[in-house]
Structures are given as C-alpha cells and as structure tokens.
C-alpha cells in the first residue's frame, strides 16, 4: 500500500505551515496504523523531499512529534504485515479525535 499518494501530498500542509494554529484546531489529514498493535500516526504536516511528517502519535506515549514515512514503509510485523493507511479516514481536527 502506498502510504502517501500524490493527492495526499497536495492536501497535507508543508512542515511548519500550521505552527501558529492552536493544537486543538490542527487538522490531521492522514492516519497510518499497525494492524498488529496499537500504534497510530496522524499526519498534520509533511515534507515530501525528506519524507518527514509532523503529527500526533499514539503508541507507548501519546504525543505530538515527527515521524518519517520512509521509515514506516520499512517496518514489518508478524506475517510480513506493514504499516497501513486508513483509507476511510477524513481530515479531522485534533479536538475531535
């Protein structure tokens, strides 16, 4: 599965573009998850050249931070499962998450 499509690249703001937006008002544009555990990544900003996202991560801790799409692509879980993108996720404000 392609984690970032050309369509998503156009929709996700660039890095630091939402820096002055209040946390509760930040829009999460894409959701990525591990089908075999509880880890979830929500992208609010994206740099296509570096594959770097800024967003909200639910894992050992729930926090805002940076994650790399290219690194997510390399993760393999049980039975060779990889990270997936939630195809039914729609842009959501953090406060609504």
Coordinates of N, CA and C in Angstrom, one line a residue:
X1 N 0.8 -1.2 0.0 CA 0.0 0.0 0.0 C 0.9 1.2 0.0
X2 N 0.5 2.2 -0.8 CA 1.2 3.5 -0.8 C 0.7 4.3 0.3
X3 N 1.7 4.7 1.2 CA 1.3 5.5 2.4 C 0.9 6.9 2.0
X4 N 1.7 7.5 1.2 CA 1.4 8.9 0.8 C 1.2 8.9 -0.7
X5 N 0.0 9.3 -1.1 CA -0.3 9.4 -2.6 C -0.1 10.9 -3.0
X6 N -0.1 11.1 -4.3 CA 0.1 12.5 -4.8 C -1.1 13.4 -4.3
X7 N -2.2 12.8 -4.2 CA -3.4 13.5 -3.7 C -3.2 14.0 -2.3
X8 N -2.7 13.1 -1.5 CA -2.4 13.4 -0.1 C -1.3 14.5 0.0
X9 N -0.3 14.3 -0.8 CA 0.8 15.3 -0.8 C 0.3 16.7 -1.0
X10 N -0.7 16.9 -1.8 CA -1.3 18.2 -2.1 C -2.2 18.7 -0.9
X11 N -2.8 17.7 -0.2 CA -3.7 18.1 0.9 C -3.0 18.4 2.2
X12 N -1.8 17.7 2.5 CA -1.2 17.9 3.8 C -0.3 19.2 3.7
X13 N -0.5 20.1 4.6 CA 0.4 21.3 4.7 C 1.8 20.9 4.8
X14 N 2.7 21.8 4.3 CA 4.1 21.6 4.5 C 4.6 21.8 5.9
X15 N 5.8 21.3 6.2 CA 6.3 21.4 7.6 C 6.3 22.9 8.1
X16 N 5.9 23.1 9.3 CA 5.8 24.4 9.9 C 4.7 25.3 9.4
X17 N 3.9 24.9 8.5 CA 2.8 25.7 7.9 C 1.6 25.9 8.9
X18 N 1.5 24.9 9.9 CA 0.4 25.1 10.9 C 1.0 25.4 12.2
X19 N 2.2 25.9 12.3 CA 2.9 26.2 13.5 C 2.1 27.2 14.4
X20 N 1.4 28.1 13.8 CA 0.7 29.1 14.6 C -0.8 28.7 14.8
X21 N -1.2 27.5 14.4 CA -2.5 27.0 14.7 C -2.6 26.4 16.0
X22 N -3.6 26.7 16.8 CA -3.8 26.1 18.1 C -3.8 24.6 18.0
X23 N -3.3 23.9 19.0 CA -3.2 22.4 18.9 C -4.6 21.8 18.7
X24 N -5.6 22.3 19.4 CA -6.9 21.7 19.3 C -7.5 21.9 17.9
X25 N -7.0 23.0 17.2 CA -7.5 23.3 15.8 C -6.7 22.7 14.7
X26 N -5.6 22.1 15.0 CA -4.8 21.5 14.0 C -5.6 20.4 13.3
X27 N -5.4 20.3 12.0 CA -6.1 19.3 11.2 C -5.2 18.1 10.9
X28 N -5.7 16.9 11.2 CA -5.0 15.7 11.0 C -5.5 15.2 9.6
X29 N -4.6 15.1 8.7 CA -5.1 14.8 7.3 C -5.0 13.3 6.9
X30 N -4.1 12.6 7.5 CA -3.9 11.2 7.2 C -3.7 10.4 8.4
X31 N -4.1 9.1 8.4 CA -3.9 8.2 9.5 C -3.2 7.0 9.1
X32 N -2.1 6.6 9.8 CA -1.4 5.4 9.5 C -1.4 4.5 10.7
X33 N -1.4 3.2 10.6 CA -1.5 2.3 11.8 C -0.9 1.0 11.5
X34 N -0.6 0.3 12.6 CA -0.1 -1.0 12.6 C -1.3 -2.0 12.8
X35 N -1.5 -2.9 11.9 CA -2.7 -3.8 12.0 C -2.5 -4.8 13.2
X36 N -1.3 -4.9 13.7 CA -1.0 -5.9 14.7 C -0.7 -5.4 16.1
X37 N -0.8 -4.0 16.3 CA -0.6 -3.4 17.6 C -1.4 -2.1 17.7
X38 N -1.2 -1.4 18.7 CA -1.9 -0.2 19.0 C -1.3 1.1 18.5
X39 N -0.2 1.0 17.7 CA 0.5 2.2 17.2 C -0.3 2.9 16.1
X40 N -0.5 4.2 16.2 CA -1.2 5.0 15.2 C -0.5 6.3 15.0
X41 N -0.3 6.8 13.8 CA 0.3 8.1 13.4 C -0.7 8.9 12.6
X42 N -0.8 10.1 13.0 CA -1.7 11.1 12.3 C -0.8 12.2 11.7
X43 N -0.9 12.4 10.5 CA -0.1 13.5 9.8 C -0.8 14.8 9.7
X44 N -0.2 15.9 10.2 CA -0.7 17.2 10.1 C 0.1 18.1 9.2
X45 N 1.4 17.7 9.0 CA 2.3 18.4 8.1 C 3.2 17.4 7.4
X46 N 3.7 17.8 6.3 CA 4.5 16.8 5.5 C 5.6 17.5 4.6
X47 N 6.8 16.9 4.6 CA 7.8 17.4 3.7 C 8.1 16.2 2.7
X48 N 7.7 16.3 1.5 CA 7.8 15.2 0.5 C 9.3 14.9 0.2
X49 N 10.1 15.9 0.2 CA 11.5 15.6 -0.1 C 12.2 14.7 0.9
X50 N 11.9 15.0 2.2 CA 12.5 14.2 3.3 C 11.7 13.1 3.8
X51 N 10.4 13.0 3.4 CA 9.5 12.0 3.8 C 9.1 12.2 5.3
X52 N 9.3 13.5 5.8 CA 9.1 13.8 7.2 C 7.7 14.3 7.5
X53 N 7.1 13.8 8.5 CA 5.8 14.3 8.9 C 5.8 14.8 10.3
X54 N 5.0 15.8 10.6 CA 4.7 16.2 11.9 C 3.3 15.9 12.2
X55 N 3.0 15.3 13.4 CA 1.7 15.0 13.7 C 1.5 14.4 15.1
X56 N 0.4 13.7 15.3 CA 0.1 13.1 16.6 C 0.4 11.6 16.5
X57 N 1.1 11.1 17.5 CA 1.4 9.7 17.5 C 0.8 9.0 18.8
X58 N 0.1 7.9 18.6 CA -0.4 7.2 19.7 C 0.4 5.9 19.7
X59 N 1.1 5.7 20.8 CA 2.0 4.5 20.9 C 2.2 4.2 22.4
X60 N 3.5 4.1 22.7 CA 3.9 4.0 24.2 C 3.4 5.2 24.9
X61 N 3.5 6.3 24.3 CA 3.0 7.6 24.8 C 2.2 8.2 23.7
X62 N 1.3 9.1 24.1 CA 0.5 9.8 23.1 C 1.1 11.2 23.0
X63 N 1.6 11.6 21.9 CA 2.3 12.9 21.8 C 2.4 13.4 20.4
X64 N 2.7 14.7 20.3 CA 3.0 15.4 19.0 C 4.4 15.2 18.7
X65 N 4.8 15.0 17.5 CA 6.2 14.9 17.1 C 6.4 14.6 15.6
X66 N 7.6 14.3 15.3 CA 8.0 14.0 13.9 C 8.1 12.5 13.7
X67 N 7.7 12.0 12.5 CA 7.9 10.7 12.1 C 8.2 10.7 10.6
X68 N 8.9 9.6 10.2 CA 9.3 9.6 8.8 C 8.6 8.5 8.0
X69 N 7.9 8.9 7.0 CA 7.1 7.9 6.2 C 8.0 6.8 5.6
X70 N 9.2 7.2 5.2 CA 10.1 6.2 4.6 C 10.5 5.1 5.6
X71 N 10.6 5.5 6.9 CA 10.9 4.5 7.9 C 9.7 3.7 8.2
X72 N 8.5 4.3 8.2 CA 7.2 3.5 8.4 C 7.1 2.4 7.3
X73 N 7.5 2.8 6.1 CA 7.4 1.8 5.0 C 8.2 0.5 5.2
X74 N 9.3 0.7 5.9 CA 10.2 -0.4 6.2 C 9.8 -1.3 7.3
X75 N 8.9 -0.9 8.2 CA 8.5 -1.7 9.3 C 7.7 -2.9 8.8
X76 N 8.1 -4.1 9.3 CA 7.4 -5.3 9.0 C 7.0 -6.0 10.4
X77 N 5.8 -6.4 10.5 CA 5.3 -7.1 11.7 C 5.1 -8.5 11.4
X78 N 4.3 -9.2 12.2 CA 4.0 -10.6 12.0 C 3.4 -10.9 10.6
X79 N 3.8 -12.0 10.1 CA 3.4 -12.4 8.8 C 3.7 -11.5 7.7
X80 N 4.7 -10.6 7.9 CA 5.1 -9.7 6.9 C 4.2 -8.4 6.7
X81 N 3.3 -8.2 7.7 CA 2.4 -7.1 7.6 C 3.2 -5.8 7.7
X82 N 2.7 -4.8 7.0 CA 3.3 -3.5 7.0 C 2.4 -2.4 7.6
X83 N 2.9 -1.3 7.8 CA 2.1 -0.1 8.2 C 1.0 0.1 7.1
X84 N -0.2 0.5 7.5 CA -1.2 0.8 6.5 C -1.7 2.2 6.7
X85 N -2.3 2.7 5.7 CA -3.0 4.0 5.7 C -4.5 3.7 5.8
X86 N -5.2 4.4 6.7 CA -6.6 4.2 6.8 C -7.3 4.9 5.6
X87 N -7.8 4.1 4.8 CA -8.4 4.6 3.5 C -9.7 5.4 3.8
X88 N -10.3 5.2 4.9 CA -11.6 5.8 5.2 C -11.5 7.0 6.2
X89 N -10.3 7.3 6.5 CA -10.0 8.5 7.4 C -10.3 9.8 6.7
X90 N -11.0 10.7 7.3 CA -11.2 12.0 6.7 C -10.5 13.1 7.6
X91 N -10.1 14.2 7.0 CA -9.5 15.2 7.7 C -10.3 15.5 9.0
X92 N -9.6 15.5 10.1 CA -10.2 15.7 11.4 C -9.4 16.7 12.3
X93 N -10.1 17.6 12.9 CA -9.4 18.5 13.9 C -9.0 17.7 15.1
X94 N -7.9 18.0 15.7 CA -7.3 17.3 16.8 C -8.4 17.2 17.9
X95 N -9.1 18.3 18.2 CA -10.1 18.3 19.2 C -11.2 17.3 19.1
X96 N -11.4 16.9 17.8 CA -12.5 15.9 17.5 C -11.9 14.5 17.6
X97 N -10.6 14.3 17.6 CA -10.0 13.0 17.7 C -10.3 12.4 19.0

